[in-house]
C-alpha cells in the first residue's frame, strides 16, 4: 500500500511487518521480513493460539511481541486481518466477546508506526490475485470470464466474504462484505423445517446464513432430511 511504498523509499530493507489473522476460533500472528518492494516475504516468527484462551487481542499481542522488543526483527508495520467489520481502524469481533480492537491505541502502545486493521476476507481478496494456477483447485468446470466481478467466500467460525471489481488500470479493487449476516429466507417446507430447527438452537436471535451454515457443518435435523440429499450428514 501507499504507506509501505513510502517507507520502502525512505528505509533500508529489510522491513519487518507484523501480519495477523484473527478469527473466532484461532489467532495467528507472524513477523514477516520483506526484502524488496515486489511482495516477496519470509516468515521469521509465528504463533497460533485459540482465540477464547485470551481475554483480549492486546494481551496476546503483548505476549507475542515482548520477546523481540528492541531486536532488529521488531515490526515497524502491522496489518491485521480481523473477522469483523472495520470502522475507522477499529474492530469489534463478530464471534468473540473481546473489547473493541483500536489500531491507533495499539500503534502507540507497541510503538509500531503503521498499524492497519482490515477485514479478514479483505486480506484474502488482496492475496488471491497473487496465487498462480498450481495453487488453485478447480471445484466445478466452467468458462472463466476475465475482467469481471469476483467473489471470495469461505466458512470458518462464521462465513467470510468479499468481492473484487476490476478497475480501468487492470487491477482488482477489493470490497469487504458481511454476506454471512444476510437473513436466511426459507422457500419450501423442508427449508422451513430447517429454519425452525436452527431457531430452536438460537432462540430470539437473527437466523442468518452464517448460523445456518454453522449448523449444517456440525449437525443435521433428521435422517429424513439426509435421505433427501438436501443436507449433509453430521461432520
PDB file of C-alpha atoms in Angstrom:
ATOM      1  CA  UNK A   1       0.000   0.000   0.000  1.00  0.00           C
ATOM      2  CA  UNK A   2       0.964   3.666  -0.079  1.00  0.00           C
ATOM      3  CA  UNK A   3       2.358   3.638   3.458  1.00  0.00           C
ATOM      4  CA  UNK A   4       4.506   0.597   2.703  1.00  0.00           C
ATOM      5  CA  UNK A   5       5.839   2.091  -0.523  1.00  0.00           C
ATOM      6  CA  UNK A   6       6.607   5.359   1.248  1.00  0.00           C
ATOM      7  CA  UNK A   7       8.510   3.552   3.972  1.00  0.00           C
ATOM      8  CA  UNK A   8      10.321   1.451   1.380  1.00  0.00           C
ATOM      9  CA  UNK A   9      11.611   4.607  -0.277  1.00  0.00           C
ATOM     10  CA  UNK A  10      12.989   6.056   2.951  1.00  0.00           C
ATOM     11  CA  UNK A  11      14.019   2.935   4.880  1.00  0.00           C
ATOM     12  CA  UNK A  12      16.701   0.444   4.005  1.00  0.00           C
ATOM     13  CA  UNK A  13      15.454  -3.095   3.514  1.00  0.00           C
ATOM     14  CA  UNK A  14      14.629  -5.461   5.047  1.00  0.00           C
ATOM     15  CA  UNK A  15      11.331  -4.247   6.510  1.00  0.00           C
ATOM     16  CA  UNK A  16       9.783  -6.328   9.271  1.00  0.00           C
ATOM     17  CA  UNK A  17       5.996  -6.468   9.395  1.00  0.00           C
ATOM     18  CA  UNK A  18       3.516  -7.886  11.872  1.00  0.00           C
ATOM     19  CA  UNK A  19       0.895  -9.895   9.962  1.00  0.00           C
ATOM     20  CA  UNK A  20      -2.155 -11.300  11.729  1.00  0.00           C
ATOM     21  CA  UNK A  21      -5.209 -13.431  11.006  1.00  0.00           C
ATOM     22  CA  UNK A  22      -7.664 -13.052  13.883  1.00  0.00           C
ATOM     23  CA  UNK A  23     -10.757 -15.256  13.749  1.00  0.00           C
ATOM     24  CA  UNK A  24     -13.414 -16.503  16.097  1.00  0.00           C
ATOM     25  CA  UNK A  25     -11.553 -19.784  16.702  1.00  0.00           C
ATOM     26  CA  UNK A  26      -7.848 -19.130  16.058  1.00  0.00           C
ATOM     27  CA  UNK A  27      -5.443 -16.223  16.461  1.00  0.00           C
ATOM     28  CA  UNK A  28      -2.407 -16.318  14.174  1.00  0.00           C
ATOM     29  CA  UNK A  29       0.452 -13.822  14.222  1.00  0.00           C
ATOM     30  CA  UNK A  30       3.649 -13.709  12.181  1.00  0.00           C
ATOM     31  CA  UNK A  31       6.668 -11.492  11.739  1.00  0.00           C
ATOM     32  CA  UNK A  32       7.442 -11.293   8.016  1.00  0.00           C
ATOM     33  CA  UNK A  33      10.652  -9.916   6.540  1.00  0.00           C
ATOM     34  CA  UNK A  34      10.236  -8.112   3.231  1.00  0.00           C
ATOM     35  CA  UNK A  35      13.431  -7.810   1.216  1.00  0.00           C
ATOM     36  CA  UNK A  36      12.122  -5.714  -1.679  1.00  0.00           C
ATOM     37  CA  UNK A  37       9.006  -3.998  -2.997  1.00  0.00           C
ATOM     38  CA  UNK A  38       7.597  -6.907  -5.035  1.00  0.00           C
ATOM     39  CA  UNK A  39       5.707  -8.585  -2.114  1.00  0.00           C
ATOM     40  CA  UNK A  40       8.430 -11.201  -1.548  1.00  0.00           C
ATOM     41  CA  UNK A  41       8.274 -12.019   2.157  1.00  0.00           C
ATOM     42  CA  UNK A  42       9.794 -14.553   4.512  1.00  0.00           C
ATOM     43  CA  UNK A  43       8.181 -15.617   7.803  1.00  0.00           C
ATOM     44  CA  UNK A  44      10.745 -15.349  10.585  1.00  0.00           C
ATOM     45  CA  UNK A  45       8.457 -15.838  13.601  1.00  0.00           C
ATOM     46  CA  UNK A  46       4.920 -17.141  14.002  1.00  0.00           C
ATOM     47  CA  UNK A  47       2.480 -18.239  16.664  1.00  0.00           C
ATOM     48  CA  UNK A  48      -1.056 -19.564  16.914  1.00  0.00           C
ATOM     49  CA  UNK A  49      -3.499 -19.821  19.800  1.00  0.00           C
ATOM     50  CA  UNK A  50      -7.176 -20.425  20.373  1.00  0.00           C
ATOM     51  CA  UNK A  51      -8.959 -17.087  20.416  1.00  0.00           C
ATOM     52  CA  UNK A  52     -11.017 -17.817  23.508  1.00  0.00           C
ATOM     53  CA  UNK A  53      -7.874 -18.515  25.547  1.00  0.00           C
ATOM     54  CA  UNK A  54      -7.151 -14.778  25.559  1.00  0.00           C
ATOM     55  CA  UNK A  55      -9.347 -12.109  27.216  1.00  0.00           C
ATOM     56  CA  UNK A  56      -8.451  -9.569  24.514  1.00  0.00           C
ATOM     57  CA  UNK A  57      -6.223  -9.041  21.491  1.00  0.00           C
ATOM     58  CA  UNK A  58      -3.917  -6.599  23.295  1.00  0.00           C
ATOM     59  CA  UNK A  59      -2.768  -9.231  25.810  1.00  0.00           C
ATOM     60  CA  UNK A  60      -1.979 -11.793  23.130  1.00  0.00           C
ATOM     61  CA  UNK A  61      -0.078  -9.171  21.127  1.00  0.00           C
ATOM     62  CA  UNK A  62       1.929  -8.291  24.230  1.00  0.00           C
ATOM     63  CA  UNK A  63       2.891 -11.947  24.738  1.00  0.00           C
ATOM     64  CA  UNK A  64       3.954 -12.264  21.105  1.00  0.00           C
ATOM     65  CA  UNK A  65       5.986  -9.052  20.794  1.00  0.00           C
ATOM     66  CA  UNK A  66       7.684  -8.817  24.183  1.00  0.00           C
ATOM     67  CA  UNK A  67      10.417 -11.440  23.435  1.00  0.00           C
ATOM     68  CA  UNK A  68      11.598  -9.481  20.340  1.00  0.00           C
ATOM     69  CA  UNK A  69      11.330  -5.962  21.750  1.00  0.00           C
ATOM     70  CA  UNK A  70      14.468  -3.994  20.897  1.00  0.00           C
ATOM     71  CA  UNK A  71      15.611  -6.558  18.317  1.00  0.00           C
ATOM     72  CA  UNK A  72      16.018  -5.904  14.558  1.00  0.00           C
ATOM     73  CA  UNK A  73      13.018  -8.154  13.868  1.00  0.00           C
ATOM     74  CA  UNK A  74      10.634  -5.897  15.838  1.00  0.00           C
ATOM     75  CA  UNK A  75       7.989  -4.731  13.334  1.00  0.00           C
ATOM     76  CA  UNK A  76       7.535  -1.203  12.011  1.00  0.00           C
ATOM     77  CA  UNK A  77       4.350  -2.082  10.107  1.00  0.00           C
ATOM     78  CA  UNK A  78       1.326  -4.096  11.253  1.00  0.00           C
ATOM     79  CA  UNK A  79      -1.531  -5.350   9.081  1.00  0.00           C
ATOM     80  CA  UNK A  80      -4.084  -7.429  10.958  1.00  0.00           C
ATOM     81  CA  UNK A  81      -6.985  -9.255   9.309  1.00  0.00           C
ATOM     82  CA  UNK A  82      -9.975  -9.276  11.686  1.00  0.00           C
ATOM     83  CA  UNK A  83     -13.153 -11.376  11.482  1.00  0.00           C
ATOM     84  CA  UNK A  84     -15.483  -8.443  11.950  1.00  0.00           C
ATOM     85  CA  UNK A  85     -16.480  -5.122  10.383  1.00  0.00           C
ATOM     86  CA  UNK A  86     -13.818  -2.385  10.361  1.00  0.00           C
ATOM     87  CA  UNK A  87     -14.757   1.211  11.211  1.00  0.00           C
ATOM     88  CA  UNK A  88     -12.128   3.974  11.454  1.00  0.00           C
ATOM     89  CA  UNK A  89      -9.366   1.419  12.012  1.00  0.00           C
ATOM     90  CA  UNK A  90     -11.255  -0.247  14.878  1.00  0.00           C
ATOM     91  CA  UNK A  91     -12.990  -3.614  15.005  1.00  0.00           C
ATOM     92  CA  UNK A  92     -15.483  -5.420  17.191  1.00  0.00           C
ATOM     93  CA  UNK A  93     -15.023  -9.141  16.585  1.00  0.00           C
ATOM     94  CA  UNK A  94     -18.134 -10.835  15.228  1.00  0.00           C
ATOM     95  CA  UNK A  95     -17.890 -14.109  17.196  1.00  0.00           C
ATOM     96  CA  UNK A  96     -15.861 -13.115  20.255  1.00  0.00           C
ATOM     97  CA  UNK A  97     -16.671 -11.096  23.377  1.00  0.00           C
ATOM     98  CA  UNK A  98     -13.376  -9.181  23.191  1.00  0.00           C
ATOM     99  CA  UNK A  99     -13.457  -5.414  23.718  1.00  0.00           C
ATOM    100  CA  UNK A 100     -13.131  -3.270  20.604  1.00  0.00           C
ATOM    101  CA  UNK A 101      -9.709  -3.501  18.954  1.00  0.00           C
ATOM    102  CA  UNK A 102      -8.349   0.012  18.299  1.00  0.00           C
ATOM    103  CA  UNK A 103      -5.368   0.183  15.919  1.00  0.00           C
ATOM    104  CA  UNK A 104      -4.447   3.754  16.892  1.00  0.00           C
ATOM    105  CA  UNK A 105      -4.165   2.722  20.530  1.00  0.00           C
ATOM    106  CA  UNK A 106      -2.157  -0.399  19.673  1.00  0.00           C
ATOM    107  CA  UNK A 107       0.184   1.597  17.433  1.00  0.00           C
ATOM    108  CA  UNK A 108       1.018   3.910  20.313  1.00  0.00           C
ATOM    109  CA  UNK A 109       1.265   1.192  22.961  1.00  0.00           C
ATOM    110  CA  UNK A 110       3.531  -1.119  20.943  1.00  0.00           C
ATOM    111  CA  UNK A 111       5.460   1.609  19.089  1.00  0.00           C
ATOM    112  CA  UNK A 112       4.508   0.371  15.611  1.00  0.00           C
ATOM    113  CA  UNK A 113       4.206   3.474  13.382  1.00  0.00           C
ATOM    114  CA  UNK A 114       1.898   1.958  10.741  1.00  0.00           C
ATOM    115  CA  UNK A 115      -0.878  -0.184  12.197  1.00  0.00           C
ATOM    116  CA  UNK A 116      -3.791  -1.194   9.971  1.00  0.00           C
ATOM    117  CA  UNK A 117      -6.864  -3.333  10.627  1.00  0.00           C
ATOM    118  CA  UNK A 118      -8.585  -4.881   7.616  1.00  0.00           C
ATOM    119  CA  UNK A 119     -11.333  -7.453   7.235  1.00  0.00           C
ATOM    120  CA  UNK A 120     -10.007 -10.995   7.194  1.00  0.00           C
ATOM    121  CA  UNK A 121     -11.624 -11.678   3.827  1.00  0.00           C
ATOM    122  CA  UNK A 122     -10.464  -8.335   2.514  1.00  0.00           C
ATOM    123  CA  UNK A 123      -6.982  -9.744   3.137  1.00  0.00           C
ATOM    124  CA  UNK A 124      -7.937 -12.913   1.259  1.00  0.00           C
ATOM    125  CA  UNK A 125      -9.242 -10.834  -1.614  1.00  0.00           C
ATOM    126  CA  UNK A 126      -5.983  -8.869  -1.851  1.00  0.00           C
ATOM    127  CA  UNK A 127      -3.935 -12.066  -1.760  1.00  0.00           C
ATOM    128  CA  UNK A 128      -5.906 -14.250  -4.149  1.00  0.00           C
ATOM    129  CA  UNK A 129      -4.685 -12.412  -7.239  1.00  0.00           C
ATOM    130  CA  UNK A 130      -1.110 -13.319  -6.238  1.00  0.00           C
ATOM    131  CA  UNK A 131      -1.796 -17.064  -6.467  1.00  0.00           C
ATOM    132  CA  UNK A 132      -0.705 -18.998  -9.532  1.00  0.00           C
ATOM    133  CA  UNK A 133      -2.590 -21.842 -11.204  1.00  0.00           C
ATOM    134  CA  UNK A 134      -0.661 -24.526  -9.297  1.00  0.00           C
ATOM    135  CA  UNK A 135      -2.020 -23.097  -6.033  1.00  0.00           C
ATOM    136  CA  UNK A 136      -5.665 -23.282  -7.124  1.00  0.00           C
ATOM    137  CA  UNK A 137      -8.091 -26.227  -7.062  1.00  0.00           C
ATOM    138  CA  UNK A 138     -10.982 -26.286  -9.546  1.00  0.00           C
ATOM    139  CA  UNK A 139     -14.250 -27.265  -7.854  1.00  0.00           C
ATOM    140  CA  UNK A 140     -16.569 -27.134 -10.877  1.00  0.00           C
ATOM    141  CA  UNK A 141     -15.920 -26.952 -14.590  1.00  0.00           C
ATOM    142  CA  UNK A 142     -16.740 -23.652 -16.206  1.00  0.00           C
ATOM    143  CA  UNK A 143     -15.517 -20.954 -18.535  1.00  0.00           C
ATOM    144  CA  UNK A 144     -13.653 -18.173 -16.810  1.00  0.00           C
ATOM    145  CA  UNK A 145     -14.685 -14.650 -17.721  1.00  0.00           C
ATOM    146  CA  UNK A 146     -11.744 -12.264 -17.320  1.00  0.00           C
ATOM    147  CA  UNK A 147     -12.147  -8.718 -16.048  1.00  0.00           C
ATOM    148  CA  UNK A 148     -15.456  -9.389 -14.320  1.00  0.00           C
ATOM    149  CA  UNK A 149     -16.529  -9.206 -10.696  1.00  0.00           C
ATOM    150  CA  UNK A 150     -15.052 -11.942  -8.498  1.00  0.00           C
ATOM    151  CA  UNK A 151     -16.391 -13.249  -5.193  1.00  0.00           C
ATOM    152  CA  UNK A 152     -14.293 -14.733  -2.382  1.00  0.00           C
ATOM    153  CA  UNK A 153     -16.288 -16.674   0.199  1.00  0.00           C
ATOM    154  CA  UNK A 154     -15.474 -19.264   2.837  1.00  0.00           C
ATOM    155  CA  UNK A 155     -16.856 -20.817   6.027  1.00  0.00           C
ATOM    156  CA  UNK A 156     -14.864 -20.744   9.235  1.00  0.00           C
ATOM    157  CA  UNK A 157     -16.213 -19.959  12.669  1.00  0.00           C
ATOM    158  CA  UNK A 158     -18.576 -17.748  10.694  1.00  0.00           C
ATOM    159  CA  UNK A 159     -18.955 -17.077   6.966  1.00  0.00           C
ATOM    160  CA  UNK A 160     -16.485 -14.626   5.438  1.00  0.00           C
ATOM    161  CA  UNK A 161     -16.808 -12.902   2.082  1.00  0.00           C
ATOM    162  CA  UNK A 162     -15.589 -10.085  -0.131  1.00  0.00           C
ATOM    163  CA  UNK A 163     -15.895  -9.128  -3.772  1.00  0.00           C
ATOM    164  CA  UNK A 164     -13.386  -7.815  -6.298  1.00  0.00           C
ATOM    165  CA  UNK A 165     -14.224  -5.303  -9.027  1.00  0.00           C
ATOM    166  CA  UNK A 166     -11.844  -4.711 -11.952  1.00  0.00           C
ATOM    167  CA  UNK A 167     -10.553  -1.184 -12.493  1.00  0.00           C
ATOM    168  CA  UNK A 168      -9.535   0.592 -15.679  1.00  0.00           C
ATOM    169  CA  UNK A 169      -5.907   0.178 -14.585  1.00  0.00           C
ATOM    170  CA  UNK A 170      -6.304  -3.600 -14.868  1.00  0.00           C
ATOM    171  CA  UNK A 171      -6.150  -4.321 -11.147  1.00  0.00           C
ATOM    172  CA  UNK A 172      -8.947  -5.502  -8.874  1.00  0.00           C
ATOM    173  CA  UNK A 173     -10.319  -3.335  -6.079  1.00  0.00           C
ATOM    174  CA  UNK A 174     -11.369  -5.332  -3.006  1.00  0.00           C
ATOM    175  CA  UNK A 175     -14.537  -4.581  -1.032  1.00  0.00           C
ATOM    176  CA  UNK A 176     -15.341  -6.279   2.247  1.00  0.00           C
ATOM    177  CA  UNK A 177     -18.802  -7.772   2.714  1.00  0.00           C
ATOM    178  CA  UNK A 178     -20.858  -9.305   5.506  1.00  0.00           C
ATOM    179  CA  UNK A 179     -22.784 -11.829   3.424  1.00  0.00           C
ATOM    180  CA  UNK A 180     -22.888 -14.277   6.324  1.00  0.00           C
ATOM    181  CA  UNK A 181     -25.235 -11.953   8.206  1.00  0.00           C
ATOM    182  CA  UNK A 182     -27.891 -11.857   5.491  1.00  0.00           C
ATOM    183  CA  UNK A 183     -31.161 -13.322   6.759  1.00  0.00           C
ATOM    184  CA  UNK A 184     -31.981 -16.899   5.814  1.00  0.00           C
ATOM    185  CA  UNK A 185     -35.253 -16.896   3.827  1.00  0.00           C
ATOM    186  CA  UNK A 186     -36.800 -20.393   3.602  1.00  0.00           C
ATOM    187  CA  UNK A 187     -38.548 -21.175   0.326  1.00  0.00           C
ATOM    188  CA  UNK A 188     -40.276 -24.523   0.893  1.00  0.00           C
ATOM    189  CA  UNK A 189     -41.446 -26.805   3.694  1.00  0.00           C
ATOM    190  CA  UNK A 190     -38.108 -28.553   4.083  1.00  0.00           C
ATOM    191  CA  UNK A 191     -36.322 -25.231   4.425  1.00  0.00           C
ATOM    192  CA  UNK A 192     -38.957 -24.021   6.904  1.00  0.00           C
ATOM    193  CA  UNK A 193     -38.360 -27.174   8.955  1.00  0.00           C
ATOM    194  CA  UNK A 194     -34.655 -26.437   8.930  1.00  0.00           C
ATOM    195  CA  UNK A 195     -35.346 -22.792   9.872  1.00  0.00           C
ATOM    196  CA  UNK A 196     -37.346 -23.931  12.914  1.00  0.00           C
ATOM    197  CA  UNK A 197     -34.525 -26.292  13.875  1.00  0.00           C
ATOM    198  CA  UNK A 198     -31.935 -23.505  13.745  1.00  0.00           C
ATOM    199  CA  UNK A 199     -34.330 -21.200  15.611  1.00  0.00           C
ATOM    200  CA  UNK A 200     -34.525 -23.735  18.417  1.00  0.00           C
ATOM    201  CA  UNK A 201     -30.740 -23.527  18.734  1.00  0.00           C
ATOM    202  CA  UNK A 202     -30.689 -19.707  18.649  1.00  0.00           C
ATOM    203  CA  UNK A 203     -33.961 -18.534  20.252  1.00  0.00           C
ATOM    204  CA  UNK A 204     -34.778 -14.827  19.924  1.00  0.00           C
ATOM    205  CA  UNK A 205     -31.827 -14.225  17.595  1.00  0.00           C
ATOM    206  CA  UNK A 206     -31.491 -13.388  13.909  1.00  0.00           C
ATOM    207  CA  UNK A 207     -31.388 -16.550  11.806  1.00  0.00           C
ATOM    208  CA  UNK A 208     -28.772 -15.580   9.265  1.00  0.00           C
ATOM    209  CA  UNK A 209     -26.827 -17.514   6.651  1.00  0.00           C
ATOM    210  CA  UNK A 210     -23.812 -17.785   8.951  1.00  0.00           C
ATOM    211  CA  UNK A 211     -25.763 -19.586  11.671  1.00  0.00           C
ATOM    212  CA  UNK A 212     -27.371 -21.910   9.147  1.00  0.00           C
ATOM    213  CA  UNK A 213     -24.063 -22.953   7.643  1.00  0.00           C
ATOM    214  CA  UNK A 214     -22.562 -23.481  11.095  1.00  0.00           C
ATOM    215  CA  UNK A 215     -25.467 -25.787  11.902  1.00  0.00           C
ATOM    216  CA  UNK A 216     -25.087 -27.613   8.600  1.00  0.00           C
ATOM    217  CA  UNK A 217     -21.428 -28.245   9.258  1.00  0.00           C
ATOM    218  CA  UNK A 218     -21.933 -29.897  12.642  1.00  0.00           C
ATOM    219  CA  UNK A 219     -25.492 -31.184  12.891  1.00  0.00           C
ATOM    220  CA  UNK A 220     -28.358 -32.482  10.819  1.00  0.00           C
ATOM    221  CA  UNK A 221     -32.013 -32.249  11.862  1.00  0.00           C
ATOM    222  CA  UNK A 222     -33.153 -35.728  10.974  1.00  0.00           C
ATOM    223  CA  UNK A 223     -32.383 -38.839   8.910  1.00  0.00           C
ATOM    224  CA  UNK A 224     -35.318 -37.910   6.670  1.00  0.00           C
ATOM    225  CA  UNK A 225     -33.560 -34.758   5.558  1.00  0.00           C
ATOM    226  CA  UNK A 226     -30.288 -36.570   4.887  1.00  0.00           C
ATOM    227  CA  UNK A 227     -32.114 -39.057   2.694  1.00  0.00           C
ATOM    228  CA  UNK A 228     -33.375 -36.198   0.551  1.00  0.00           C
ATOM    229  CA  UNK A 229     -29.728 -35.169  -0.068  1.00  0.00           C
ATOM    230  CA  UNK A 230     -30.604 -31.625   0.794  1.00  0.00           C
ATOM    231  CA  UNK A 231     -28.397 -31.612   3.890  1.00  0.00           C
ATOM    232  CA  UNK A 232     -25.065 -33.261   4.629  1.00  0.00           C
ATOM    233  CA  UNK A 233     -24.579 -35.922   7.281  1.00  0.00           C
ATOM    234  CA  UNK A 234     -23.067 -34.813  10.565  1.00  0.00           C
ATOM    235  CA  UNK A 235     -19.439 -33.761  10.341  1.00  0.00           C
TER     236      UNK A 235
END
